[in-house]
CSV table of C-alpha atoms in Angstrom, one decimal:
chain,number,residue,atom,x,y,z
A,236,UNK,CA,64.8,113.0,114.8
A,237,UNK,CA,63.6,114.0,111.3
A,238,UNK,CA,67.2,114.6,110.0
A,239,UNK,CA,70.8,115.0,111.1
A,240,UNK,CA,70.6,118.8,111.4
A,241,UNK,CA,67.7,118.5,113.8
A,242,UNK,CA,69.7,116.0,115.9
A,243,UNK,CA,72.7,118.3,116.1
A,244,UNK,CA,70.8,121.5,116.9
A,245,UNK,CA,71.8,122.8,120.3
A,246,UNK,CA,74.3,120.0,121.0
A,247,UNK,CA,77.4,120.6,123.1
A,248,UNK,CA,79.3,117.6,121.7
A,249,UNK,CA,78.9,116.1,118.2
A,250,UNK,CA,80.4,112.6,117.6
A,251,UNK,CA,80.9,111.1,114.2
A,252,UNK,CA,82.9,108.6,112.3
A,253,UNK,CA,83.9,111.1,109.6
A,254,UNK,CA,84.1,114.9,109.7
A,255,UNK,CA,80.6,116.4,109.4
A,256,UNK,CA,79.9,119.2,106.9
A,257,UNK,CA,80.0,122.7,108.3
A,258,UNK,CA,76.3,123.3,107.5
A,259,UNK,CA,75.4,120.3,109.6
A,260,UNK,CA,77.2,121.4,112.8
A,261,UNK,CA,76.3,125.1,112.4
A,262,UNK,CA,73.2,124.5,114.5
A,263,UNK,CA,75.2,123.2,117.4
A,264,UNK,CA,76.4,126.7,118.1
A,265,UNK,CA,79.8,128.3,118.9
A,266,UNK,CA,82.0,126.4,121.4
A,267,UNK,CA,80.5,123.0,120.6
A,268,UNK,CA,83.0,120.1,120.3
A,269,UNK,CA,83.1,118.0,117.2
A,270,UNK,CA,84.9,114.7,117.6
A,271,UNK,CA,85.5,112.5,114.5
A,272,UNK,CA,88.0,111.5,111.9
A,273,UNK,CA,88.8,115.0,110.6
A,274,UNK,CA,90.9,114.0,107.5
A,275,UNK,CA,92.7,117.4,107.6
A,276,UNK,CA,95.3,116.8,104.9
A,277,UNK,CA,94.2,118.2,101.5
A,278,UNK,CA,90.9,119.5,102.9
A,279,UNK,CA,91.9,122.9,104.1
A,280,UNK,CA,88.8,124.6,102.6
A,281,UNK,CA,86.4,122.3,104.3
A,282,UNK,CA,88.2,122.7,107.7
A,283,UNK,CA,88.1,126.5,107.3
A,284,UNK,CA,84.3,126.3,106.8
A,285,UNK,CA,84.1,124.1,109.9
A,286,UNK,CA,86.2,126.6,111.9
A,287,UNK,CA,84.0,129.5,110.8
A,288,UNK,CA,81.0,127.9,112.6
A,289,UNK,CA,82.9,128.4,115.9
A,290,UNK,CA,83.1,124.7,116.9
A,291,UNK,CA,86.2,123.0,118.2
A,292,UNK,CA,87.1,120.0,116.2
A,293,UNK,CA,89.2,117.0,117.4
A,294,UNK,CA,90.9,114.8,114.8
A,295,UNK,CA,90.8,111.3,116.3
A,296,UNK,CA,93.2,109.9,113.7
A,297,UNK,CA,96.0,112.2,115.0
A,298,UNK,CA,95.8,110.4,118.4
A,299,UNK,CA,99.4,109.4,119.3
A,300,UNK,CA,100.3,105.8,118.7
A,301,UNK,CA,101.1,104.9,122.4
A,302,UNK,CA,99.8,102.1,124.5
A,303,UNK,CA,97.5,104.2,126.6
A,304,UNK,CA,95.7,105.5,123.5
A,305,UNK,CA,95.2,102.1,121.8
A,306,UNK,CA,91.5,102.0,122.8
A,307,UNK,CA,91.0,105.2,120.9
A,308,UNK,CA,92.9,104.1,117.7
A,309,UNK,CA,90.2,104.9,115.2
A,310,UNK,CA,92.5,104.4,112.2
A,311,UNK,CA,93.1,100.8,113.1
A,312,UNK,CA,89.4,100.0,113.8
A,313,UNK,CA,88.2,101.6,110.6
A,314,UNK,CA,91.1,100.1,108.5
A,315,UNK,CA,90.2,96.7,109.9
A,316,UNK,CA,86.7,97.0,108.6
A,317,UNK,CA,87.9,98.4,105.3
A,318,UNK,CA,90.2,95.4,104.7
A,319,UNK,CA,87.3,93.0,105.5
A,320,UNK,CA,84.9,94.9,103.3
A,321,UNK,CA,87.4,95.0,100.4
A,322,UNK,CA,87.4,91.2,100.2
A,323,UNK,CA,83.6,91.1,100.4
A,324,UNK,CA,83.3,93.6,97.6
A,325,UNK,CA,85.9,91.7,95.5
A,326,UNK,CA,84.0,88.5,95.9
A,327,UNK,CA,80.8,90.2,94.8
A,328,UNK,CA,82.4,91.6,91.7
A,329,UNK,CA,84.3,88.4,90.9
A,330,UNK,CA,82.6,85.9,88.6
A,331,UNK,CA,83.7,82.8,90.5
A,332,UNK,CA,83.9,81.3,94.0
A,333,UNK,CA,87.1,81.8,96.0
A,334,UNK,CA,87.9,78.3,97.2
A,335,UNK,CA,89.1,75.4,94.9
A,336,UNK,CA,86.2,73.2,94.1
A,337,UNK,CA,86.4,69.6,92.9
A,338,UNK,CA,83.4,68.0,91.4
A,339,UNK,CA,82.6,65.2,89.0
A,340,UNK,CA,82.5,67.8,86.2
A,341,UNK,CA,86.0,69.0,86.9
A,342,UNK,CA,88.1,71.2,89.2
A,343,UNK,CA,87.8,74.9,89.6
A,344,UNK,CA,91.1,76.4,90.9
A,345,UNK,CA,91.1,78.7,93.9
A,346,UNK,CA,91.1,82.4,93.3
A,347,UNK,CA,94.5,84.1,93.5
A,348,UNK,CA,94.4,87.3,95.6
A,349,UNK,CA,97.3,89.8,95.8
A,350,UNK,CA,97.2,92.4,98.6
A,351,UNK,CA,99.4,95.5,98.2
A,352,UNK,CA,100.1,97.1,101.5
A,353,UNK,CA,100.1,95.0,104.7
A,354,UNK,CA,99.0,97.5,107.3
A,355,UNK,CA,95.9,96.9,109.3
A,356,UNK,CA,93.6,96.9,106.3
A,357,UNK,CA,95.9,94.7,104.3
A,358,UNK,CA,96.3,92.1,107.0
A,359,UNK,CA,92.6,91.9,107.5
A,360,UNK,CA,92.1,91.5,103.8
A,361,UNK,CA,94.7,88.7,103.8
A,362,UNK,CA,93.0,86.9,106.7
A,363,UNK,CA,89.5,87.3,105.2
A,364,UNK,CA,90.6,86.1,101.7
A,365,UNK,CA,92.4,83.1,103.3
A,366,UNK,CA,89.3,82.2,105.3
A,367,UNK,CA,87.3,82.2,102.0
A,368,UNK,CA,89.7,79.8,100.5
A,369,UNK,CA,91.8,82.0,98.2
A,370,UNK,CA,95.5,81.6,97.5
A,371,UNK,CA,96.9,84.9,98.9
A,372,UNK,CA,100.1,86.8,98.4
A,373,UNK,CA,101.0,90.3,99.6
A,374,UNK,CA,103.6,93.0,99.4
A,375,UNK,CA,104.7,95.9,101.6
A,376,UNK,CA,107.7,98.2,101.9
A,377,UNK,CA,108.0,97.7,105.6
A,378,UNK,CA,110.4,94.8,106.7
A,379,UNK,CA,108.2,94.0,109.8
A,380,UNK,CA,105.3,93.2,107.4
A,381,UNK,CA,107.0,90.1,106.0
A,382,UNK,CA,106.6,88.1,109.2
A,383,UNK,CA,103.0,89.3,109.7
A,384,UNK,CA,102.0,88.4,106.1
A,385,UNK,CA,103.6,84.9,106.4
A,386,UNK,CA,102.0,84.3,109.8
A,387,UNK,CA,98.6,84.6,108.1
A,388,UNK,CA,99.6,82.0,105.5
A,389,UNK,CA,100.2,84.3,102.6
A,390,UNK,CA,103.3,84.6,100.4
A,391,UNK,CA,105.4,87.8,100.8
A,392,UNK,CA,106.5,89.6,97.6
A,393,UNK,CA,109.1,92.4,97.8
A,394,UNK,CA,112.5,93.8,96.8
A,395,UNK,CA,114.4,93.2,100.0
A,396,UNK,CA,117.4,95.6,99.6
A,397,UNK,CA,118.9,98.2,102.0
A,398,UNK,CA,116.2,100.8,101.4
A,399,UNK,CA,113.6,98.2,102.1
A,400,UNK,CA,115.3,97.5,105.5
A,401,UNK,CA,114.9,101.2,106.5
A,402,UNK,CA,111.4,101.8,105.1
A,403,UNK,CA,109.5,102.2,108.3
A,404,UNK,CA,109.0,105.2,110.6
A,405,UNK,CA,109.3,105.2,114.3
A,406,UNK,CA,105.5,105.3,114.5
A,407,UNK,CA,105.2,102.2,112.4
A,408,UNK,CA,104.1,103.9,109.1
A,409,UNK,CA,105.6,103.2,105.7
A,410,UNK,CA,108.0,105.8,104.4
A,411,UNK,CA,107.8,107.2,100.9
A,412,UNK,CA,110.2,105.1,98.7
A,413,UNK,CA,112.6,106.4,96.1
A,414,UNK,CA,111.8,106.3,92.4
A,415,UNK,CA,114.5,103.7,92.0
A,416,UNK,CA,113.0,101.4,94.5
A,417,UNK,CA,109.5,101.9,93.1
A,418,UNK,CA,110.8,100.9,89.7
A,419,UNK,CA,112.4,97.7,91.0
A,420,UNK,CA,109.3,96.9,93.0
A,421,UNK,CA,107.1,97.6,90.0
A,422,UNK,CA,109.2,95.2,87.8
A,423,UNK,CA,108.9,92.5,90.4
A,424,UNK,CA,105.2,92.8,90.9
A,425,UNK,CA,104.2,93.4,87.2
A,426,UNK,CA,104.6,89.7,86.3
A,427,UNK,CA,103.0,88.6,89.6
A,428,UNK,CA,99.9,90.8,89.1
A,429,UNK,CA,99.4,89.3,85.6
A,430,UNK,CA,98.7,85.9,87.2
A,431,UNK,CA,96.2,87.2,89.8
A,432,UNK,CA,92.4,87.1,89.8
A,433,UNK,CA,92.0,89.8,92.5
A,434,UNK,CA,94.3,92.7,93.5
A,435,UNK,CA,93.5,94.8,96.6
A,436,UNK,CA,95.6,98.0,97.2
A,437,UNK,CA,95.7,99.6,100.6
A,438,UNK,CA,98.8,101.8,100.5
A,439,UNK,CA,98.5,105.2,102.1
A,440,UNK,CA,101.1,107.8,103.3
A,441,UNK,CA,99.8,110.2,106.0
A,442,UNK,CA,99.5,113.7,104.7
A,443,UNK,CA,100.5,112.8,101.1
A,444,UNK,CA,98.8,111.5,98.0
A,445,UNK,CA,98.6,107.7,97.7
A,446,UNK,CA,101.5,106.1,95.8
A,447,UNK,CA,100.8,104.7,92.4
A,448,UNK,CA,101.3,100.9,92.6
A,449,UNK,CA,99.4,99.5,89.7
A,450,UNK,CA,100.0,101.1,86.2
A,451,UNK,CA,97.8,100.9,83.2
A,452,UNK,CA,100.2,98.4,81.7
A,453,UNK,CA,99.8,96.1,84.7
A,454,UNK,CA,96.0,96.3,84.4
A,455,UNK,CA,96.2,95.6,80.7
A,456,UNK,CA,98.2,92.4,81.5
A,457,UNK,CA,95.5,91.0,83.8
A,458,UNK,CA,93.0,88.3,82.7
A,459,UNK,CA,89.5,89.3,81.7
A,460,UNK,CA,87.2,89.0,84.7
A,461,UNK,CA,89.9,90.1,87.2
A,462,UNK,CA,89.0,92.6,89.9
A,463,UNK,CA,91.0,95.4,91.5
A,464,UNK,CA,89.9,97.0,94.7
A,465,UNK,CA,91.5,100.4,95.3
A,466,UNK,CA,91.1,101.4,99.0
A,467,UNK,CA,93.2,104.5,98.5
A,468,UNK,CA,91.0,106.0,95.8
A,469,UNK,CA,90.0,109.0,97.9
A,470,UNK,CA,93.7,109.9,98.2
A,471,UNK,CA,94.3,109.8,94.5
A,472,UNK,CA,94.3,106.0,94.2
A,473,UNK,CA,97.0,103.3,94.1
A,474,UNK,CA,95.7,102.2,90.7
A,475,UNK,CA,95.9,104.1,87.4
A,476,UNK,CA,92.4,104.4,86.0
A,477,UNK,CA,90.5,104.1,89.3
A,478,UNK,CA,87.7,106.6,89.7
A,479,UNK,CA,86.3,107.7,93.1
A,480,UNK,CA,82.8,106.2,93.6
A,481,UNK,CA,82.7,104.2,90.4
A,482,UNK,CA,83.4,100.6,89.2
A,483,UNK,CA,85.3,101.0,85.9
A,484,UNK,CA,85.6,98.1,83.5
A,485,UNK,CA,88.6,98.3,81.2
A,486,UNK,CA,88.9,97.3,77.6
A,487,UNK,CA,90.4,93.9,78.5
A,488,UNK,CA,87.5,93.1,81.0
A,489,UNK,CA,89.2,94.1,84.3
A,490,UNK,CA,87.0,95.7,86.9
A,491,UNK,CA,88.6,98.6,88.9
A,492,UNK,CA,86.5,99.2,92.0
A,493,UNK,CA,86.7,102.7,93.6
A,494,UNK,CA,84.1,102.6,96.3
A,495,UNK,CA,84.1,105.6,98.7
A,496,UNK,CA,83.7,105.5,102.5
A,497,UNK,CA,84.6,101.9,102.7
């Protein structure tokens, strides 16, 4: 086909990874089915335009998290790829190799990678960074994440108080934490981040803006040449100063990567 619009014209079912634009599916005609990741929260205007075309849209990410539906869990499959890609992007932006290298000329230490958010994307990022030879640590507000992080050979960093013990929903998602807990967690991670070469943030809360995990002060404390990958940039970002679709270099030489559609 010459273009996407020509391919969709007259179709009864339109399949996509991400929600197609209304003008793209208009040619499919009223009553057609659109099956994709719809990303409904915060995109009411785009969904209204899609509804105006007369198609019926199915949001695959709202599939219930039950055993029978695991084969259709698009969030896990896409997050898995995003976590892998985050490490590959970080290695491309980083000025050194990941593993420790010992030569006659001296020793180059292994890169230190800190992953914030140990969901599907975070765990894949941990595993990929470990395979590349990095020294990896990670944090998450869910108690169950500690064992998962440590099983991959990474060090777990968190404030393990009573709120932490109840910070997971029945569906396995992280709850929004109180301002008090976030302050304690920020104090714990601030000194840790300053020692890292690469920080990868993956924290998302369904239907809400992404929580701010890395402040401008934390970024300013990092070494020149460090890299931050913000996988939540489309939801407002976990990192202060991240810009959707751009790689920002701060005054102290830290790269903040905000790639879209990872």
